[in-house]
């Protein structure tokens, strides 16, 4: 009796462990084969349970999934391919992909992303292809979003709500080949200049180059953002508009006013100093008067001399 009760639970545990390792389980309605799991178009509203732990490729596209649970996703440490195209995912958090660091392909296109936390992709240093297109409510990306995805070759940012991108967010992606940027309401103001220059300087393949255009401001509407660097440089660096002229005028006036005040102050000081000096030398006043008389006499004398020298013949 004691011998038979021993191996029972142990066997159960063993088969459970084998089940986890070999991936013998499979989510309802999904198809599992050769480390691939297909749950395509199954009207799933949440991430399916019973995912085989050795899954390498996971196809979740065309469902209604609203969020990706970090805990369950993190169990799939061999995952290299994750396709979530056409779901209703609203946000990606800092820890969402923390356990799936081997990921090479990530498709989040056609969801309802409103925000991507700055460190969401921070462990995805093997990621080669990232698709965030068709998320019209995604209005901004932090400049650190791509700071650790250094293997990225394809980045699709089409048809989002992005108005601007920090030039620092991409410049370290040395193997980036293809960047899609069309269908976004790019706002080509002076803050956009650095990114526009980055687009000119890098040798990226802009497959949609002519279709990625500025939406704002009005005078640059329709300009391809790859060519907007020069007009922006003119507008933002060399060109002065009305405000600048008013500013310069004000500066000029201020300098003029300051000069006038300074001159007046100098005058006042000089007069005060002279008065003080005169008062302190009050005893010499008579001398001064005497000197004046002497000088006048001298002048008088010299003019009479002059008269004599000028008209000697007449006399
Ligand atoms: C990204 O997904 C869209 C579909 O939403 C697709 O048309 C596009 O080709 C994909 N981009 C890349 C680079 O794979
Ligand atoms: C997408 O997100 C926006 C803003 O959060 C929300 O108003 C809208 O209902 C969502 N759409 C869908 C289809 O879930
Ligand atoms: C990049 O990865 C390093 C180490 O893996 C980590 O310390 C750092 O916080 C990450 N940076 C970002 C911005 O994700
Ligand atoms: C340009 O537009 C962006 C996005 O609206 C804004 O954050 C930034 O402050 C603007 N820059 C300038 C110089 O107006
Ligand atoms: C640009 O947009 C036009 C019209 O929307 C489309 O026909 C064309 O294929 C696009 N070109 C590229 C390179 O994406």
GROMACS .gro file of C-alpha atoms and ligand atoms in nm:
model
  385
    1UNK     CA    1   0.000   0.000   0.000
    2UNK     CA    2   0.264   0.263   0.090
    3UNK     CA    3   0.457   0.161  -0.223
    4UNK     CA    4   0.166   0.224  -0.467
    5UNK     CA    5   0.071   0.568  -0.327
    6UNK     CA    6   0.430   0.693  -0.386
    7UNK     CA    7   0.475   0.689  -0.765
    8UNK     CA    8   0.117   0.812  -0.842
    9UNK     CA    9   0.160   1.189  -0.773
   10UNK     CA   10   0.520   1.176  -0.889
   11UNK     CA   11   0.406   1.042  -1.228
   12UNK     CA   12   0.140   1.314  -1.248
   13UNK     CA   13   0.393   1.581  -1.173
   14UNK     CA   14   0.627   1.431  -1.429
   15UNK     CA   15   0.365   1.424  -1.705
   16UNK     CA   16   0.258   1.779  -1.615
   17UNK     CA   17   0.620   1.890  -1.647
   18UNK     CA   18   0.653   1.706  -1.977
   19UNK     CA   19   0.335   1.873  -2.093
   20UNK     CA   20   0.479   2.216  -2.019
   21UNK     CA   21   0.807   2.138  -2.186
   22UNK     CA   22   0.688   1.954  -2.493
   23UNK     CA   23   0.396   2.190  -2.548
   24UNK     CA   24   0.133   1.919  -2.572
   25UNK     CA   25  -0.142   2.164  -2.474
   26UNK     CA   26  -0.299   2.410  -2.713
   27UNK     CA   27  -0.549   2.697  -2.664
   28UNK     CA   28  -0.912   2.629  -2.755
   29UNK     CA   29  -0.990   2.688  -3.122
   30UNK     CA   30  -0.626   2.742  -3.207
   31UNK     CA   31  -0.397   2.530  -3.416
   32UNK     CA   32  -0.062   2.430  -3.271
   33UNK     CA   33   0.215   2.265  -3.469
   34UNK     CA   34   0.594   2.273  -3.476
   35UNK     CA   35   0.626   2.546  -3.212
   36UNK     CA   36   0.379   2.760  -3.405
   37UNK     CA   37   0.039   2.861  -3.271
   38UNK     CA   38  -0.231   2.993  -3.505
   39UNK     CA   39  -0.525   3.175  -3.346
   40UNK     CA   40  -0.624   3.377  -3.650
   41UNK     CA   41  -0.971   3.530  -3.678
   42UNK     CA   42  -1.123   3.349  -3.379
   43UNK     CA   43  -1.302   3.652  -3.230
   44UNK     CA   44  -1.085   3.623  -2.921
   45UNK     CA   45  -1.137   3.912  -2.679
   46UNK     CA   46  -0.837   3.826  -2.465
   47UNK     CA   47  -0.503   3.658  -2.485
   48UNK     CA   48  -0.569   3.279  -2.500
   49UNK     CA   49  -0.469   3.053  -2.211
   50UNK     CA   50  -0.295   2.716  -2.239
   51UNK     CA   51  -0.029   2.846  -2.468
   52UNK     CA   52   0.249   2.591  -2.523
   53UNK     CA   53   0.558   2.723  -2.349
   54UNK     CA   54   0.793   2.636  -2.630
   55UNK     CA   55   0.605   2.846  -2.885
   56UNK     CA   56   0.832   3.028  -3.125
   57UNK     CA   57   0.573   3.183  -3.355
   58UNK     CA   58   0.240   3.316  -3.237
   59UNK     CA   59  -0.030   3.441  -3.476
   60UNK     CA   60  -0.303   3.635  -3.296
   61UNK     CA   61  -0.416   3.851  -3.584
   62UNK     CA   62  -0.775   3.945  -3.669
   63UNK     CA   63  -0.921   3.914  -3.321
   64UNK     CA   64  -1.053   4.160  -3.062
   65UNK     CA   65  -0.784   4.132  -2.801
   66UNK     CA   66  -0.760   4.450  -2.593
   67UNK     CA   67  -0.435   4.390  -2.405
   68UNK     CA   68  -0.127   4.173  -2.394
   69UNK     CA   69  -0.066   4.026  -2.045
   70UNK     CA   70   0.302   4.052  -1.958
   71UNK     CA   71   0.295   3.754  -1.719
   72UNK     CA   72   0.158   3.502  -1.966
   73UNK     CA   73   0.351   3.638  -2.260
   74UNK     CA   74   0.667   3.630  -2.049
   75UNK     CA   75   0.642   3.251  -2.016
   76UNK     CA   76   0.718   3.219  -2.388
   77UNK     CA   77   1.088   3.278  -2.362
   78UNK     CA   78   1.155   3.126  -2.707
   79UNK     CA   79   0.911   3.352  -2.888
   80UNK     CA   80   1.065   3.515  -3.195
   81UNK     CA   81   0.756   3.605  -3.397
   82UNK     CA   82   0.443   3.778  -3.265
   83UNK     CA   83   0.168   3.891  -3.499
   84UNK     CA   84  -0.107   4.097  -3.331
   85UNK     CA   85  -0.225   4.269  -3.647
   86UNK     CA   86  -0.586   4.387  -3.640
   87UNK     CA   87  -0.686   4.368  -3.275
   88UNK     CA   88  -0.793   4.630  -3.021
   89UNK     CA   89  -0.484   4.667  -2.812
   90UNK     CA   90  -0.488   5.011  -2.651
   91UNK     CA   91  -0.154   5.039  -2.484
   92UNK     CA   92   0.184   4.880  -2.454
   93UNK     CA   93   0.346   4.905  -2.112
   94UNK     CA   94   0.707   4.912  -1.998
   95UNK     CA   95   0.688   4.547  -1.892
   96UNK     CA   96   0.467   4.402  -2.166
   97UNK     CA   97   0.752   4.242  -2.362
   98UNK     CA   98   0.996   4.204  -2.076
   99UNK     CA   99   1.001   3.821  -2.098
  100UNK     CA  100   1.013   3.780  -2.475
  101UNK     CA  101   1.357   3.925  -2.535
  102UNK     CA  102   1.426   3.697  -2.834
  103UNK     CA  103   1.156   3.862  -3.041
  104UNK     CA  104   1.259   3.934  -3.400
  105UNK     CA  105   0.924   4.022  -3.552
  106UNK     CA  106   0.652   4.225  -3.384
  107UNK     CA  107   0.339   4.338  -3.559
  108UNK     CA  108   0.110   4.573  -3.367
  109UNK     CA  109  -0.048   4.724  -3.678
  110UNK     CA  110  -0.418   4.804  -3.706
  111UNK     CA  111  -0.485   4.820  -3.336
  112UNK     CA  112  -0.608   5.108  -3.124
  113UNK     CA  113  -0.282   5.203  -2.959
  114UNK     CA  114  -0.298   5.534  -2.777
  115UNK     CA  115   0.031   5.507  -2.596
  116UNK     CA  116   0.355   5.317  -2.599
  117UNK     CA  117   0.555   5.351  -2.279
  118UNK     CA  118   0.914   5.468  -2.330
  119UNK     CA  119   1.069   5.141  -2.209
  120UNK     CA  120   0.823   4.903  -2.380
  121UNK     CA  121   1.081   4.778  -2.628
  122UNK     CA  122   1.385   4.820  -2.407
  123UNK     CA  123   1.472   4.447  -2.394
  124UNK     CA  124   1.400   4.381  -2.762
  125UNK     CA  125   1.756   4.419  -2.885
  126UNK     CA  126   1.704   4.138  -3.142
  127UNK     CA  127   1.398   4.297  -3.299
  128UNK     CA  128   1.439   4.331  -3.676
  129UNK     CA  129   1.092   4.419  -3.792
  130UNK     CA  130   0.844   4.639  -3.607
  131UNK     CA  131   0.508   4.741  -3.742
  132UNK     CA  132   0.304   5.003  -3.557
  133UNK     CA  133   0.110   5.125  -3.861
  134UNK     CA  134  -0.262   5.201  -3.865
  135UNK     CA  135  -0.297   5.321  -3.508
  136UNK     CA  136  -0.463   5.658  -3.566
  137UNK     CA  137  -0.490   5.742  -3.195
  138UNK     CA  138  -0.117   5.709  -3.138
  139UNK     CA  139  -0.017   6.075  -3.108
  140UNK     CA  140   0.341   6.063  -2.988
  141UNK     CA  141   0.642   5.844  -2.932
  142UNK     CA  142   0.898   5.904  -2.663
  143UNK     CA  143   1.250   5.967  -2.785
  144UNK     CA  144   1.373   5.665  -2.584
  145UNK     CA  145   1.123   5.423  -2.736
  146UNK     CA  146   1.374   5.280  -2.984
  147UNK     CA  147   1.691   5.336  -2.786
  148UNK     CA  148   1.763   4.964  -2.732
  149UNK     CA  149   1.616   4.815  -3.049
  150UNK     CA  150   1.951   4.837  -3.222
  151UNK     CA  151   1.886   4.548  -3.466
  152UNK     CA  152   1.585   4.715  -3.622
  153UNK     CA  153   1.583   4.704  -4.004
  154UNK     CA  154   1.217   4.773  -4.089
  155UNK     CA  155   1.006   5.024  -3.905
  156UNK     CA  156   0.655   5.098  -4.017
  157UNK     CA  157   0.494   5.409  -3.867
  158UNK     CA  158   0.234   5.473  -4.137
  159UNK     CA  159  -0.114   5.605  -4.067
  160UNK     CA  160  -0.075   5.702  -3.706
  161UNK     CA  161  -0.148   6.034  -3.537
  162UNK     CA  162   0.222   6.120  -3.512
  163UNK     CA  163   0.289   6.490  -3.574
  164UNK     CA  164   0.656   6.488  -3.497
  165UNK     CA  165   0.947   6.263  -3.405
  166UNK     CA  166   1.255   6.351  -3.208
  167UNK     CA  167   1.559   6.315  -3.432
  168UNK     CA  168   1.743   6.148  -3.143
  169UNK     CA  169   1.489   5.867  -3.140
  170UNK     CA  170   1.623   5.704  -3.458
  171UNK     CA  171   1.976   5.826  -3.526
  172UNK     CA  172   2.144   5.541  -3.335
  173UNK     CA  173   1.959   5.271  -3.535
  174UNK     CA  174   2.256   5.197  -3.755
  175UNK     CA  175   2.113   4.900  -3.945
  176UNK     CA  176   1.773   5.058  -4.011
  177UNK     CA  177   1.702   5.018  -4.382
  178UNK     CA  178   1.339   5.092  -4.438
  179UNK     CA  179   1.128   5.351  -4.267
  180UNK     CA  180   0.765   5.414  -4.356
  181UNK     CA  181   0.628   5.750  -4.254
  182UNK     CA  182   0.334   5.831  -4.480
  183UNK     CA  183  -0.021   5.899  -4.374
  184UNK     CA  184   0.077   6.094  -4.063
  185UNK     CA  185  -0.019   6.457  -3.996
  186UNK     CA  186   0.344   6.576  -3.980
  187UNK     CA  187   0.379   6.921  -3.833
  188UNK     CA  188   0.677   7.082  -4.003
  189UNK     CA  189   0.757   7.359  -3.756
  190UNK     CA  190   1.103   7.454  -3.638
  191UNK     CA  191   1.116   7.163  -3.392
  192UNK     CA  192   1.086   6.933  -3.692
  193UNK     CA  193   1.403   7.068  -3.851
  194UNK     CA  194   1.643   6.821  -3.685
  195UNK     CA  195   1.435   6.523  -3.792
  196UNK     CA  196   1.408   6.661  -4.147
  197UNK     CA  197   1.786   6.695  -4.160
  198UNK     CA  198   1.822   6.340  -4.026
  199UNK     CA  199   1.602   6.217  -4.314
  200UNK     CA  200   1.825   6.395  -4.564
  201UNK     CA  201   2.153   6.275  -4.412
  202UNK     CA  202   2.071   5.906  -4.359
  203UNK     CA  203   2.066   5.670  -4.648
  204UNK     CA  204   1.738   5.509  -4.559
  205UNK     CA  205   1.511   5.358  -4.812
  206UNK     CA  206   1.192   5.562  -4.797
  207UNK     CA  207   0.956   5.336  -4.979
  208UNK     CA  208   0.683   5.594  -4.934
  209UNK     CA  209   0.910   5.897  -4.961
  210UNK     CA  210   0.689   6.120  -5.175
  211UNK     CA  211   0.376   6.025  -4.980
  212UNK     CA  212   0.504   6.128  -4.639
  213UNK     CA  213   0.416   6.496  -4.643
  214UNK     CA  214   0.370   6.789  -4.409
  215UNK     CA  215   0.019   6.872  -4.293
  216UNK     CA  216   0.113   7.190  -4.108
  217UNK     CA  217   0.198   7.476  -4.136
  218UNK     CA  218  -0.010   7.593  -4.431
  219UNK     CA  219   0.281   7.719  -4.640
  220UNK     CA  220   0.453   7.379  -4.625
  221UNK     CA  221   0.144   7.163  -4.664
  222UNK     CA  222   0.204   6.882  -4.912
  223UNK     CA  223   0.583   6.907  -4.901
  224UNK     CA  224   0.747   6.563  -4.876
  225UNK     CA  225   0.911   6.557  -4.533
  226UNK     CA  226   1.228   6.423  -4.690
  227UNK     CA  227   1.268   6.750  -4.880
  228UNK     CA  228   1.143   6.994  -4.623
  229UNK     CA  229   1.483   7.037  -4.458
  230UNK     CA  230   1.592   7.327  -4.680
  231UNK     CA  231   1.279   7.543  -4.659
  232UNK     CA  232   1.265   7.478  -4.285
  233UNK     CA  233   1.625   7.582  -4.245
  234UNK     CA  234   1.547   7.902  -4.432
  235UNK     CA  235   1.238   7.970  -4.222
  236UNK     CA  236   1.390   7.880  -3.887
  237UNK     CA  237   1.751   7.992  -3.912
  238UNK     CA  238   1.816   8.257  -4.176
  239UNK     CA  239   1.477   8.410  -4.229
  240UNK     CA  240   1.336   8.690  -4.011
  241UNK     CA  241   0.963   8.738  -3.988
  242UNK     CA  242   0.756   9.031  -3.856
  243UNK     CA  243   0.800   8.932  -3.493
  244UNK     CA  244   1.177   8.931  -3.531
  245UNK     CA  245   1.174   9.280  -3.682
  246UNK     CA  246   0.958   9.411  -3.397
  247UNK     CA  247   1.197   9.246  -3.154
  248UNK     CA  248   1.499   9.405  -3.322
  249UNK     CA  249   1.324   9.742  -3.322
  250UNK     CA  250   1.254   9.711  -2.949
  251UNK     CA  251   1.614   9.614  -2.880
  252UNK     CA  252   1.731   9.918  -3.081
  253UNK     CA  253   1.500  10.148  -2.889
  254UNK     CA  254   1.617  10.004  -2.557
  255UNK     CA  255   1.981  10.064  -2.650
  256UNK     CA  256   1.896  10.421  -2.757
  257UNK     CA  257   1.704  10.489  -2.435
  258UNK     CA  258   1.980  10.341  -2.222
  259UNK     CA  259   2.236  10.556  -2.405
  260UNK     CA  260   2.034  10.871  -2.348
  261UNK     CA  261   1.990  10.798  -1.980
  262UNK     CA  262   2.359  10.722  -1.943
  263UNK     CA  263   2.454  11.048  -2.116
  264UNK     CA  264   2.216  11.245  -1.894
  265UNK     CA  265   2.354  11.079  -1.581
  266UNK     CA  266   2.708  11.158  -1.691
  267UNK     CA  267   2.611  11.521  -1.745
  268UNK     CA  268   2.445  11.544  -1.404
  269UNK     CA  269   2.749  11.389  -1.238
  270UNK     CA  270   2.984  11.627  -1.417
  271UNK     CA  271   2.783  11.930  -1.306
  272UNK     CA  272   2.758  11.805  -0.948
  273UNK     CA  273   3.129  11.736  -0.942
  274UNK     CA  274   3.208  12.080  -1.078
  275UNK     CA  275   2.985  12.248  -0.819
  276UNK     CA  276   3.145  12.047  -0.540
  277UNK     CA  277   3.489  12.132  -0.675
  278UNK     CA  278   3.405  12.500  -0.701
  279UNK     CA  279   3.271  12.507  -0.345
  280UNK     CA  280   3.580  12.336  -0.203
  281UNK     CA  281   3.803  12.589  -0.390
  282UNK     CA  282   3.591  12.891  -0.272
  283UNK     CA  283   3.908  13.077  -0.151
  284UNK     CA  284   4.057  13.080  -0.497
  285UNK     CA  285   3.752  13.257  -0.642
  286UNK     CA  286   3.921  13.596  -0.642
  287UNK     CA  287   4.229  13.456  -0.806
  288UNK     CA  288   4.015  13.309  -1.075
  289UNK     CA  289   3.846  13.645  -1.135
  290UNK     CA  290   4.184  13.815  -1.152
  291UNK     CA  291   4.304  13.554  -1.398
  292UNK     CA  292   3.999  13.618  -1.614
  293UNK     CA  293   4.070  13.991  -1.627
  294UNK     CA  294   4.430  13.915  -1.717
  295UNK     CA  295   4.327  13.683  -2.001
  296UNK     CA  296   4.083  13.939  -2.141
  297UNK     CA  297   4.348  14.200  -2.133
  298UNK     CA  298   4.584  13.968  -2.314
  299UNK     CA  299   4.331  13.899  -2.586
  300UNK     CA  300   4.258  14.268  -2.620
  301UNK     CA  301   4.625  14.340  -2.647
  302UNK     CA  302   4.686  14.069  -2.901
  303UNK     CA  303   4.398  14.186  -3.117
  304UNK     CA  304   4.537  14.539  -3.119
  305UNK     CA  305   4.874  14.390  -3.213
  306UNK     CA  306   4.704  14.193  -3.484
  307UNK     CA  307   4.535  14.504  -3.617
  308UNK     CA  308   4.865  14.679  -3.630
  309UNK     CA  309   5.036  14.390  -3.810
  310UNK     CA  310   4.753  14.343  -4.052
  311UNK     CA  311   4.731  14.699  -4.169
  312UNK     CA  312   5.080  14.845  -4.130
  313UNK     CA  313   5.079  15.013  -4.469
  314UNK     CA  314   4.753  15.194  -4.399
  315UNK     CA  315   4.908  15.362  -4.094
  316LIG     C1  316   0.255   4.670  -4.151
  316LIG     O1  317   0.120   4.633  -4.146
  316LIG     C2  318   0.042   4.678  -4.254
  316LIG     C3  319  -0.098   4.632  -4.232
  316LIG     O2  320  -0.156   4.698  -4.124
  316LIG     C4  321   0.099   4.624  -4.383
  316LIG     O3  322   0.024   4.674  -4.492
  316LIG     C5  323   0.245   4.664  -4.397
  316LIG     O4  324   0.302   4.606  -4.513
  316LIG     C6  325   0.323   4.621  -4.279
  316LIG     N1  326   0.455   4.679  -4.287
  316LIG     C7  327   0.567   4.608  -4.290
  316LIG     C8  328   0.695   4.683  -4.299
  316LIG     O5  329   0.568   4.487  -4.285
  317LIG     C1  330  -1.005   5.335  -2.963
  317LIG     O1  331  -0.958   5.423  -2.860
  317LIG     C2  332  -1.029   5.544  -2.854
  317LIG     C3  333  -0.960   5.634  -2.754
  317LIG     O2  334  -0.917   5.563  -2.641
  317LIG     C4  335  -1.174   5.514  -2.816
  317LIG     O3  336  -1.247   5.635  -2.811
  317LIG     C5  337  -1.234   5.422  -2.923
  317LIG     O4  338  -1.364   5.384  -2.884
  317LIG     C6  339  -1.150   5.297  -2.941
  317LIG     N1  340  -1.200   5.223  -3.054
  317LIG     C7  341  -1.219   5.092  -3.051
  317LIG     C8  342  -1.268   5.031  -3.177
  317LIG     O5  343  -1.195   5.027  -2.954
  318LIG     C1  344   1.870   4.958  -2.256
  318LIG     O1  345   1.921   4.836  -2.205
  318LIG     C2  346   2.004   4.851  -2.091
  318LIG     C3  347   2.063   4.715  -2.055
  318LIG     O2  348   2.005   4.613  -2.123
  318LIG     C4  349   1.922   4.910  -1.979
  318LIG     O3  350   2.003   4.930  -1.866
  318LIG     C5  351   1.867   5.044  -2.022
  318LIG     O4  352   1.781   5.094  -1.922
  318LIG     C6  353   1.789   5.029  -2.152
  318LIG     N1  354   1.754   5.162  -2.193
  318LIG     C7  355   1.634   5.195  -2.239
  318LIG     C8  356   1.610   5.338  -2.270
  318LIG     O5  357   1.546   5.114  -2.254
  319LIG     C1  358   0.605   7.208  -3.310
  319LIG     O1  359   0.496   7.123  -3.299
  319LIG     C2  360   0.508   7.027  -3.196
  319LIG     C3  361   0.389   6.933  -3.204
  319LIG     O2  362   0.267   6.999  -3.197
  319LIG     C4  363   0.515   7.098  -3.060
  319LIG     O3  364   0.531   7.004  -2.958
  319LIG     C5  365   0.635   7.191  -3.062
  319LIG     O4  366   0.640   7.264  -2.944
  319LIG     C6  367   0.626   7.286  -3.180
  319LIG     N1  368   0.750   7.362  -3.188
  319LIG     C7  369   0.756   7.493  -3.213
  319LIG     C8  370   0.892   7.554  -3.222
  319LIG     O5  371   0.655   7.559  -3.230
  320LIG     C1  372   0.142   5.725  -5.269
  320LIG     O1  373   0.003   5.749  -5.260
  320LIG     C2  374  -0.067   5.721  -5.381
  320LIG     C3  375  -0.211   5.766  -5.362
  320LIG     O2  376  -0.255   5.746  -5.233
  320LIG     C4  377  -0.055   5.571  -5.411
  320LIG     O3  378  -0.124   5.542  -5.532
  320LIG     C5  379   0.094   5.537  -5.427
  320LIG     O4  380   0.109   5.399  -5.447
  320LIG     C6  381   0.171   5.580  -5.304
  320LIG     N1  382   0.311   5.560  -5.330
  320LIG     C7  383   0.394   5.502  -5.246
  320LIG     C8  384   0.536   5.492  -5.290
  320LIG     O5  385   0.356   5.459  -5.139
   0.00000   0.00000   0.00000
